[in-house]
mmCIF file of C-alpha atoms and ligand atoms in Angstrom:
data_model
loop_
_atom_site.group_PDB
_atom_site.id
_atom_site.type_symbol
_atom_site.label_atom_id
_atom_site.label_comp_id
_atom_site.label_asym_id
_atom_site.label_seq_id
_atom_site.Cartn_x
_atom_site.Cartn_y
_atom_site.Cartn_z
ATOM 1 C CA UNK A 27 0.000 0.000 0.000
ATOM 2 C CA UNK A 28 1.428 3.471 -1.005
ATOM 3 C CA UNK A 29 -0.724 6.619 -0.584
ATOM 4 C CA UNK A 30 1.037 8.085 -3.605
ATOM 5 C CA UNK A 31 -0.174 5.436 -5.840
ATOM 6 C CA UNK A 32 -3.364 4.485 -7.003
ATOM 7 C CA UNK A 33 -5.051 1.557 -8.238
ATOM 8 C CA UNK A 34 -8.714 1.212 -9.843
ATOM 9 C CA UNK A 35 -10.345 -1.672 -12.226
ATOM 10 C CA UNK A 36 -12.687 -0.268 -15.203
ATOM 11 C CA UNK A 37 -14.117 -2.391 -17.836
ATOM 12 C CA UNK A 38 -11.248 -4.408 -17.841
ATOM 13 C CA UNK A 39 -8.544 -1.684 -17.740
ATOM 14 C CA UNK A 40 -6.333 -1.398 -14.491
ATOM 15 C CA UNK A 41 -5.549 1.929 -14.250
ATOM 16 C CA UNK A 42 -2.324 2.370 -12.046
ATOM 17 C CA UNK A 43 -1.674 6.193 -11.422
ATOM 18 C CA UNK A 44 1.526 7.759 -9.673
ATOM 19 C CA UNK A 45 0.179 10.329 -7.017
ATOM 20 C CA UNK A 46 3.222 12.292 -5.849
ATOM 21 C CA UNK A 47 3.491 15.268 -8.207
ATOM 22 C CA UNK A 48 4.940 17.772 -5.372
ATOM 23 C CA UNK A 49 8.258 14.910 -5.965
ATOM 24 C CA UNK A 50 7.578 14.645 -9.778
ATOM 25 C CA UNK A 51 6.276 11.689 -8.670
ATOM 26 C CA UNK A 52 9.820 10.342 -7.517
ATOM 27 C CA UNK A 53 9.373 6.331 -6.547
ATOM 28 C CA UNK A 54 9.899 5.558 -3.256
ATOM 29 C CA UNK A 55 10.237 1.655 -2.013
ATOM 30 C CA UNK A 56 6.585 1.988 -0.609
ATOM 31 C CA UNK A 57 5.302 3.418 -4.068
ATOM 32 C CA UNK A 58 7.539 0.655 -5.895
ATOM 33 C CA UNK A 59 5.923 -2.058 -3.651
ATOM 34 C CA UNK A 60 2.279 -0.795 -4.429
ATOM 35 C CA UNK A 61 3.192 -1.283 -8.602
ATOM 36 C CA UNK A 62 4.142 -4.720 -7.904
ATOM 37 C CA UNK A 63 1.554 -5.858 -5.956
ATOM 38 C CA UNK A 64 -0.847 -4.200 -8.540
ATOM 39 C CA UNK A 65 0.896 -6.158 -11.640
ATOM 40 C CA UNK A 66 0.914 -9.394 -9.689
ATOM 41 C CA UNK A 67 -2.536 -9.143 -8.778
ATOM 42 C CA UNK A 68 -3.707 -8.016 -12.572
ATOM 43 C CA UNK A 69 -2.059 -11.025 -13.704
ATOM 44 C CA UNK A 70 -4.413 -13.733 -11.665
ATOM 45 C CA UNK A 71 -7.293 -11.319 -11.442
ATOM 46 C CA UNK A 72 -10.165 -11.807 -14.272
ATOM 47 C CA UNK A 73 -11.304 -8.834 -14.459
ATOM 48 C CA UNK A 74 -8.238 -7.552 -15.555
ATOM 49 C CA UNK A 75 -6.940 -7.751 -19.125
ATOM 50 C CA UNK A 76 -4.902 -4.286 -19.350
ATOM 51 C CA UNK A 77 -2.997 -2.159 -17.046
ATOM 52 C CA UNK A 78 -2.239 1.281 -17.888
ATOM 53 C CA UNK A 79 0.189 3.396 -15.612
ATOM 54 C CA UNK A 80 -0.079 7.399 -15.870
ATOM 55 C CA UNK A 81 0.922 9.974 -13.466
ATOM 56 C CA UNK A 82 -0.535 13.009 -11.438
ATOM 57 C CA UNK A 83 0.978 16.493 -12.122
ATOM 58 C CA UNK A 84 3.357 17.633 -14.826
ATOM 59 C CA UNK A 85 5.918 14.577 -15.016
ATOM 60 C CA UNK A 86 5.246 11.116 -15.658
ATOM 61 C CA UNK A 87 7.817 10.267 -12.870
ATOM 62 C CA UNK A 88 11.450 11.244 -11.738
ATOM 63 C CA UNK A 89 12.471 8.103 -11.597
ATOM 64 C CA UNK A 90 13.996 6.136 -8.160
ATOM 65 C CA UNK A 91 13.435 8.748 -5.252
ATOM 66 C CA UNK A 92 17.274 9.921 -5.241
ATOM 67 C CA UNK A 93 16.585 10.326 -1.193
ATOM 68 C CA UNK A 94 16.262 6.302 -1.074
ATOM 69 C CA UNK A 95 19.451 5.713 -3.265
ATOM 70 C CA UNK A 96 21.677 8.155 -0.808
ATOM 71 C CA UNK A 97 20.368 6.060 2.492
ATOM 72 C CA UNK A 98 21.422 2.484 0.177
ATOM 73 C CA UNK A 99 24.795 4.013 -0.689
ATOM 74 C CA UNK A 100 25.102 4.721 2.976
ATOM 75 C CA UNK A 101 24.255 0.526 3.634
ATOM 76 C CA UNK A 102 20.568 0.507 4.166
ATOM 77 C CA UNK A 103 19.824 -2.306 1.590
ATOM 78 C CA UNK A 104 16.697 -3.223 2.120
ATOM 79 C CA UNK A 105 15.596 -1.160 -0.727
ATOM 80 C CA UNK A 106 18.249 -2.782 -3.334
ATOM 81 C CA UNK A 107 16.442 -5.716 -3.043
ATOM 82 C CA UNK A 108 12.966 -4.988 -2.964
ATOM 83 C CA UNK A 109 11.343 -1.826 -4.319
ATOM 84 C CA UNK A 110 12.952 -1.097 -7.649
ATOM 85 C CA UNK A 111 14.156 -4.636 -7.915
ATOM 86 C CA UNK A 112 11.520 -6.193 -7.554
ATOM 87 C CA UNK A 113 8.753 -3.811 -9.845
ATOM 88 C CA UNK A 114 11.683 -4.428 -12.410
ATOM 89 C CA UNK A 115 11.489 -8.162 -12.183
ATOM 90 C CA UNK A 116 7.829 -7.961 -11.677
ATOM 91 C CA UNK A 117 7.276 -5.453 -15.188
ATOM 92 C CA UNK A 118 9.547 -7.496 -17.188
ATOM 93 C CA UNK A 119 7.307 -11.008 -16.996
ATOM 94 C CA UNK A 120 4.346 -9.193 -17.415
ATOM 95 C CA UNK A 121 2.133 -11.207 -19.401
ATOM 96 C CA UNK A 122 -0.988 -8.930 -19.673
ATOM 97 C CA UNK A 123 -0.502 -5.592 -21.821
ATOM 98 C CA UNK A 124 0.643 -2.342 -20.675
ATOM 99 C CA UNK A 125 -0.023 0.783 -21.861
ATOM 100 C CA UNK A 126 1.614 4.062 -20.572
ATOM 101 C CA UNK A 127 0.513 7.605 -20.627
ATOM 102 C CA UNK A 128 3.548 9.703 -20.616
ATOM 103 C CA UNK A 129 4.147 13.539 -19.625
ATOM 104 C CA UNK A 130 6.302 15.460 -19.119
ATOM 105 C CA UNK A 131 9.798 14.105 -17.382
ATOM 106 C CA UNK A 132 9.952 10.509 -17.545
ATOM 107 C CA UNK A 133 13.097 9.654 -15.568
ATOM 108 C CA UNK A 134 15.169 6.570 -14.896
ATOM 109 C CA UNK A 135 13.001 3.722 -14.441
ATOM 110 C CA UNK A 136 10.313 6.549 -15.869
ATOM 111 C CA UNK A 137 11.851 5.675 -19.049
ATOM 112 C CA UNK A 138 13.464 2.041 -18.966
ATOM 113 C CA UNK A 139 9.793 0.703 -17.767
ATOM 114 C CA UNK A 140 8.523 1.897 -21.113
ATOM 115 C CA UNK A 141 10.418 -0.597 -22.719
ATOM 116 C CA UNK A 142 8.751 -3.318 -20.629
ATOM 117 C CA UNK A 143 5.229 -1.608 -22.213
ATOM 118 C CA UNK A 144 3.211 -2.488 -25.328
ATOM 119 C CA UNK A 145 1.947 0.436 -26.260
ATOM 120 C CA UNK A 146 3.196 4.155 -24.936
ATOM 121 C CA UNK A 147 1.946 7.248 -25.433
ATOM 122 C CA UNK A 148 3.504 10.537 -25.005
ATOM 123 C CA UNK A 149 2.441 14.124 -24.588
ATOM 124 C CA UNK A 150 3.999 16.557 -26.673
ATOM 125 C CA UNK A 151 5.779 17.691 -23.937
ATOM 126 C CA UNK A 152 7.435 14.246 -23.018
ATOM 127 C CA UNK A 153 10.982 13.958 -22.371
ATOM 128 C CA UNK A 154 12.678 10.352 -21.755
ATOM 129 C CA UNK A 155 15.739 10.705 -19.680
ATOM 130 C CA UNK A 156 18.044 7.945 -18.809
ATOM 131 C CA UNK A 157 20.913 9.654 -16.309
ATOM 132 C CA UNK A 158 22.354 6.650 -14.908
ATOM 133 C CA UNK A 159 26.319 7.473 -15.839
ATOM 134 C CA UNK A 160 25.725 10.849 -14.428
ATOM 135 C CA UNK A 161 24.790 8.947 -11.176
ATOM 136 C CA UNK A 162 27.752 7.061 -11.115
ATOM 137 C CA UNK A 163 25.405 3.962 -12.267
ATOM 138 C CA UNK A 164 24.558 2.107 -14.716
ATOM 139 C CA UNK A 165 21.232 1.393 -16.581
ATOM 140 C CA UNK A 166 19.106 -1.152 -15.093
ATOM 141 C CA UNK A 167 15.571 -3.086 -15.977
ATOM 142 C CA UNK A 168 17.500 -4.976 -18.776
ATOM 143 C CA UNK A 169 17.490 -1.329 -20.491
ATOM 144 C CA UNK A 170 21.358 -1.836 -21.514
ATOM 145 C CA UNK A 171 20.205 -4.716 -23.935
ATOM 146 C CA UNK A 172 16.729 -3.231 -24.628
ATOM 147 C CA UNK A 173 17.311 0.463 -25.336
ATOM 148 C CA UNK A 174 19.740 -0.374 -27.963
ATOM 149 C CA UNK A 175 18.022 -2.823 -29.984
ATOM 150 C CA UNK A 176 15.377 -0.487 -30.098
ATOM 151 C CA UNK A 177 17.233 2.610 -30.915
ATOM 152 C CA UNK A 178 20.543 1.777 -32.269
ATOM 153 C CA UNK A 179 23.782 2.047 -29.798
ATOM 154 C CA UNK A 180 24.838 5.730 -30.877
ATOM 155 C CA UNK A 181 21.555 6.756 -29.223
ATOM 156 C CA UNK A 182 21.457 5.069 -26.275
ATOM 157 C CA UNK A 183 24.351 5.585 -25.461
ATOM 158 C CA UNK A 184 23.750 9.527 -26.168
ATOM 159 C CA UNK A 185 21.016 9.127 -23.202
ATOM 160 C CA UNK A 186 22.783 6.354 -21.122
ATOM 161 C CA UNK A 187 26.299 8.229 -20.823
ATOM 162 C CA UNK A 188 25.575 11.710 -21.409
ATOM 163 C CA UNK A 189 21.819 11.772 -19.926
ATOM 164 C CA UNK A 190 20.877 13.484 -22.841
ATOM 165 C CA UNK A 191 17.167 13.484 -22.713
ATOM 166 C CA UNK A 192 14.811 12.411 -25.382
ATOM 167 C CA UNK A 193 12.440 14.457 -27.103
ATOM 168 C CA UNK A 194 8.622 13.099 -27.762
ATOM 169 C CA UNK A 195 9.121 13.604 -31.051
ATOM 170 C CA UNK A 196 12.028 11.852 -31.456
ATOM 171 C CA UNK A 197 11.091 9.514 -29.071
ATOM 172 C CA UNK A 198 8.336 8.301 -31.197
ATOM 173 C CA UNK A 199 10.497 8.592 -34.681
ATOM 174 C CA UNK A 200 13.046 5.949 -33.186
ATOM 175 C CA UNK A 201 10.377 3.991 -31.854
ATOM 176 C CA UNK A 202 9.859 4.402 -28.594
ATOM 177 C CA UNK A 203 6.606 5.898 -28.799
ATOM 178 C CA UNK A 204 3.056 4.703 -30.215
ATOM 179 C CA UNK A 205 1.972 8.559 -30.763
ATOM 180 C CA UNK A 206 2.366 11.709 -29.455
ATOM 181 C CA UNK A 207 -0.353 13.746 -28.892
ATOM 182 C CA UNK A 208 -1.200 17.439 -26.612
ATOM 183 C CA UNK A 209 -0.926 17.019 -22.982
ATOM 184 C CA UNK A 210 -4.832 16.838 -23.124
ATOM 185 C CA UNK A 211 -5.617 14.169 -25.130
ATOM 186 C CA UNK A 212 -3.151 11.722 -23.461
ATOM 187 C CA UNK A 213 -5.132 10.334 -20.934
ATOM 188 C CA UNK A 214 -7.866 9.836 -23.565
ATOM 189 C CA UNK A 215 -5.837 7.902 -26.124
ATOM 190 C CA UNK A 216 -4.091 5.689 -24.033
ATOM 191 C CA UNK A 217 -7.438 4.770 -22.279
ATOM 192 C CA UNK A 218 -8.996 4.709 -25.877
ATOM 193 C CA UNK A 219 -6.179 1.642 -26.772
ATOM 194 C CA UNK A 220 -6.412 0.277 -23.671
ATOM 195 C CA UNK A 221 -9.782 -0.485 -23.894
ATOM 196 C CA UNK A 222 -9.372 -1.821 -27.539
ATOM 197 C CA UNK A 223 -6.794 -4.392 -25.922
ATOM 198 C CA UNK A 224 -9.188 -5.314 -23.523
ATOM 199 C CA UNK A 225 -11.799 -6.857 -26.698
ATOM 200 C CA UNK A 226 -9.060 -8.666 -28.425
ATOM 201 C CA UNK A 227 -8.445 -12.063 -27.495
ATOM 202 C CA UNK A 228 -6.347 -12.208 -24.018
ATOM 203 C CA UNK A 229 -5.072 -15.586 -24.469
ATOM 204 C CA UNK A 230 -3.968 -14.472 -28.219
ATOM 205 C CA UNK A 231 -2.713 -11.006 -26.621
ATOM 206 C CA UNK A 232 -0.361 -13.133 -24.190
ATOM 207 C CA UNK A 233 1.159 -15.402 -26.304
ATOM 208 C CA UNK A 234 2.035 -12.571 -28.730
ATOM 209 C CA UNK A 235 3.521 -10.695 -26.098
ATOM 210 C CA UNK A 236 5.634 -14.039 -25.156
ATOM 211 C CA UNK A 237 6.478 -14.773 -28.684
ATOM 212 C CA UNK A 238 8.010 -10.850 -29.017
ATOM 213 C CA UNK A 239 10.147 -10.780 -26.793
ATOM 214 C CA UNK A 240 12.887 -12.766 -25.286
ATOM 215 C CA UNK A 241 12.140 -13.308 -21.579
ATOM 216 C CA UNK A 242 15.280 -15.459 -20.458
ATOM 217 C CA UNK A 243 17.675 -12.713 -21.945
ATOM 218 C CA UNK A 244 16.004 -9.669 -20.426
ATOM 219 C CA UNK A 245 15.995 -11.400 -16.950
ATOM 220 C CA UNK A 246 19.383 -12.481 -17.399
ATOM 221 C CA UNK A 247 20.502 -8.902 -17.933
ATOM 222 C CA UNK A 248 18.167 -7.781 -15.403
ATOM 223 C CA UNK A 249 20.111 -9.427 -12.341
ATOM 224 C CA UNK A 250 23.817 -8.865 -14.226
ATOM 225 C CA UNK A 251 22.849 -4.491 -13.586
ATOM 226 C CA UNK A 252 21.313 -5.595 -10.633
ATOM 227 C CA UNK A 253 24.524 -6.771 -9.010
ATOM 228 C CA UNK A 254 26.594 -4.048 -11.027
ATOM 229 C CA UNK A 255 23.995 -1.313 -9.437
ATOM 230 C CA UNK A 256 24.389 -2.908 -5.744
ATOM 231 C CA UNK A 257 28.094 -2.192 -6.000
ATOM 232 C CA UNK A 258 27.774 1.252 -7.941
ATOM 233 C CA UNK A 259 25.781 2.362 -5.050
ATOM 234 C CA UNK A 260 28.323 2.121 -2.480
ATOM 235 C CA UNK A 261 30.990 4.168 -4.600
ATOM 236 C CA UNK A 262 32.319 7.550 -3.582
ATOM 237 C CA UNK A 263 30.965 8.359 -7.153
ATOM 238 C CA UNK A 264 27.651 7.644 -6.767
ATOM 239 C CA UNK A 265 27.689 9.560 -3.030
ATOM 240 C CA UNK A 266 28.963 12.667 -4.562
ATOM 241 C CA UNK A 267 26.144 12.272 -7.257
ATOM 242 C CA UNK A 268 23.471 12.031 -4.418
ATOM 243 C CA UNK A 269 25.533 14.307 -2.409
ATOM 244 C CA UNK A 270 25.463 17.296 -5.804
ATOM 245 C CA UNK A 271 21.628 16.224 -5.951
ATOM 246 C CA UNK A 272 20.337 16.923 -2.694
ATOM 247 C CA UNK A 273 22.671 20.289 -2.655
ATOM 248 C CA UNK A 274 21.508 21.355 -5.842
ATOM 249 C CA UNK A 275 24.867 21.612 -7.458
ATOM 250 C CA UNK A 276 26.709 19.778 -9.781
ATOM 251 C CA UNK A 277 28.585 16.962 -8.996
ATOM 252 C CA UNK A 278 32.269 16.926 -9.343
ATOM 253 C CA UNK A 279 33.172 13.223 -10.399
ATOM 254 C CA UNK A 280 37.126 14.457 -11.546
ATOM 255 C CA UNK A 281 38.562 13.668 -8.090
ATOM 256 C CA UNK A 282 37.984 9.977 -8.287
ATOM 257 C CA UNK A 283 39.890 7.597 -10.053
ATOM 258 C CA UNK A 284 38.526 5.061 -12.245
HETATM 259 N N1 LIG B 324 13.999 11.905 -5.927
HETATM 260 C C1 LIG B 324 13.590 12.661 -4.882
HETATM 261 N N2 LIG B 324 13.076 13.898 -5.038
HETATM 262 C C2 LIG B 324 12.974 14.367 -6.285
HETATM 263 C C3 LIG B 324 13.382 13.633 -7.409
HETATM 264 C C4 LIG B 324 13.916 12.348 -7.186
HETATM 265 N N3 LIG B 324 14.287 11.562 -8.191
HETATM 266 N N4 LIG B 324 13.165 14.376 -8.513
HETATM 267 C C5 LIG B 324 12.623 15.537 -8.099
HETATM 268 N N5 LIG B 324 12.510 15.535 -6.754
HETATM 269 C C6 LIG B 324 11.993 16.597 -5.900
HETATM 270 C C7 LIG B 324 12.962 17.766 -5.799
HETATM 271 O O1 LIG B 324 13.943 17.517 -4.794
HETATM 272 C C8 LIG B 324 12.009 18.879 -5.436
HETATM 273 O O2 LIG B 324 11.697 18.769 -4.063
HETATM 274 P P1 LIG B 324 11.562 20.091 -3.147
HETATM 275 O O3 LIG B 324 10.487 20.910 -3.792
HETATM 276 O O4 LIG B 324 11.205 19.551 -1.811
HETATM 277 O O5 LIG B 324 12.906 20.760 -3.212
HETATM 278 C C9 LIG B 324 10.746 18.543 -6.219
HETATM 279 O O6 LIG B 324 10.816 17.153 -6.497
HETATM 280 C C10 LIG B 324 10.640 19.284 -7.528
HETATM 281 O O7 LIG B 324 11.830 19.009 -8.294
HETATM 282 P P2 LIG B 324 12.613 20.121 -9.120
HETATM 283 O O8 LIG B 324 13.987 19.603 -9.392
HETATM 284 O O9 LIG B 324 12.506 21.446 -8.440
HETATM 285 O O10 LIG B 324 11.730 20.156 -10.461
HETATM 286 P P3 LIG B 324 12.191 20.560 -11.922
HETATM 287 O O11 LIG B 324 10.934 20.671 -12.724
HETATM 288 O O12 LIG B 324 13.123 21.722 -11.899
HETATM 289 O O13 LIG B 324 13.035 19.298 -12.465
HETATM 290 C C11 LIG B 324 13.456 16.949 -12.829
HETATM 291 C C12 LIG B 324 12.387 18.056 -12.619
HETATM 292 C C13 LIG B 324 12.733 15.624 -12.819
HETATM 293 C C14 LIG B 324 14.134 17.171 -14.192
HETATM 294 C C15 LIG B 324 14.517 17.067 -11.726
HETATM 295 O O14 LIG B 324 13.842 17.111 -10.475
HETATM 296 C C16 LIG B 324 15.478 15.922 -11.676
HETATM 297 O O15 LIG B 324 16.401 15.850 -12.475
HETATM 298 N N6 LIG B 324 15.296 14.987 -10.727
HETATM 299 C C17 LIG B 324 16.202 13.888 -10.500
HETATM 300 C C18 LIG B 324 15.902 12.785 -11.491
HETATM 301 C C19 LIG B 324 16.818 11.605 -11.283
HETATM 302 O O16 LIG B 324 18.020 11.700 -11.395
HETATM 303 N N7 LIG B 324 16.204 10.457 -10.963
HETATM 304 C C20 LIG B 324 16.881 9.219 -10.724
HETATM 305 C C21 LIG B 324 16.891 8.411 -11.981
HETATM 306 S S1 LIG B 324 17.697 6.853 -11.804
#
């Protein structure tokens, strides 16, 4: 349970929405714990044959709450291995569809759960922004393997290394992105699809979704960042990253040694 997020079944459409727009809708454990208990329980429950996450306020989310990853580098790791780990796990052997409704800032995970989705959507006003080398990470929710098939290595690695964000526009010319449409249609047309999932054929829809896309190599890749981000955490780097963050300054990464 998470009073930032919120869950409600319509006519067959989960609707999972991100209530913490004072934080951009930043995703603490509690709010990570409520999106996996919501996809497990769409997954067995029948009246259920679509989620669809969308969030309150003017940014789809900011990604991991930056707050939580300062107390893990400090050694509290109860978060590393539930929260984000496990919605990542949890997203990536989804078997119903997801649909997303996307504005604004989509940060982090905002972004790398996309890839995990069927169909996204994106306001105009979208921007996909993947800054894990400029917090002394690396990308995680099999996104290193994911991104670049989807987008071609130049460009991911554009947004992985330099945390150059993403436009909508080009977003949805690389193919990230169903359609983009203004910030006041979105909720509209990703309803509008979800809905249109939710008459096809579920068992048809599942088996598609299994036959697209290889499950054993995303959660292969999944725990190899998994491990990789455990031990990032705990770096000097990724302190003074949390450190520049919380200080509202920019970090200064050149006194560290590879
Ligand atoms: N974790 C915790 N708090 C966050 C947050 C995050 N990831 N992102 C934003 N917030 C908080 C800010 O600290 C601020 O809180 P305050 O009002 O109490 O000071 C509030 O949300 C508004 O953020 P602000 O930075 O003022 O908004 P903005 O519109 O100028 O910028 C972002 C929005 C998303 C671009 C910017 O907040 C940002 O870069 N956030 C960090 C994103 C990030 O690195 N996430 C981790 C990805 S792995």
């Amino acid at each position: 349970m998470s009073e930032h997020v919120k869950t409600e079944i319509v006519d067959g459409v989960m609707t999972v929405t991100l209530q913490r727009p004072e934080k951009k809708n930043a995703l603490t454990v509690a709010m990570y714990d409520a999106m996996s208990d919501a996809l497990e329980r769409a997954e067995t429950d029948g009246l259920v044959r679509v989620i669809l996450f969308q969030g309150d306020g003017d940014s789809f989310t900011a990604g991991n709450d930056l707050a939580d990853f300062a107390s893990q580098s400090k050694g509290d790791n109860s978060a590393i291995e539930g929260g984000a780990h496990r919605f990542i796990a949890t997203i990536g052997k989804a078997k119903k569809p997801l649909v997303a409704a996307v504005q604004g800032n989509a940060v982090g995970v905002g972004t790398t759960m996309l890839l995990h989705c069927d169909l996204v959507y994106l306001a105009d006003n979208a921007r996909l922004i993947t800054p894990f080398v400029n917090l002394a990470l690396v990308p995680e929710a099999a996104s290193s393997f994911l991104l670049p098939l989807r987008i071609g290595h130049a460009r991911a690695y554009a947004m992985f290394a330099l945390g150059e964000p993403m436009e909508a526009s080009a977003a949805l010319a690389c193919g990230l992105a169903n359609a983009v449409v203004p910030q006041t249609e979105l909720r509209k047309k990703a309803r509008d699809a979800a809905i249109a999932l939710t008459k096809r054929p579920a068992g048809s829809l599942s088996l598609t979704k299994q036959l697209m896309r290889d499950h054993e190599r995303i959660a292969a890749r999944m725990a190899e960042e998994g491990s990789l981000i455990k031990e990032r955490l705990k770096t000097p780097e990724a302190r003074e990253a949390f450190a520049a963050f919380a200080e509202r300054r920019p970090p200064d990464f050149t006194k560290f040694q590879a």
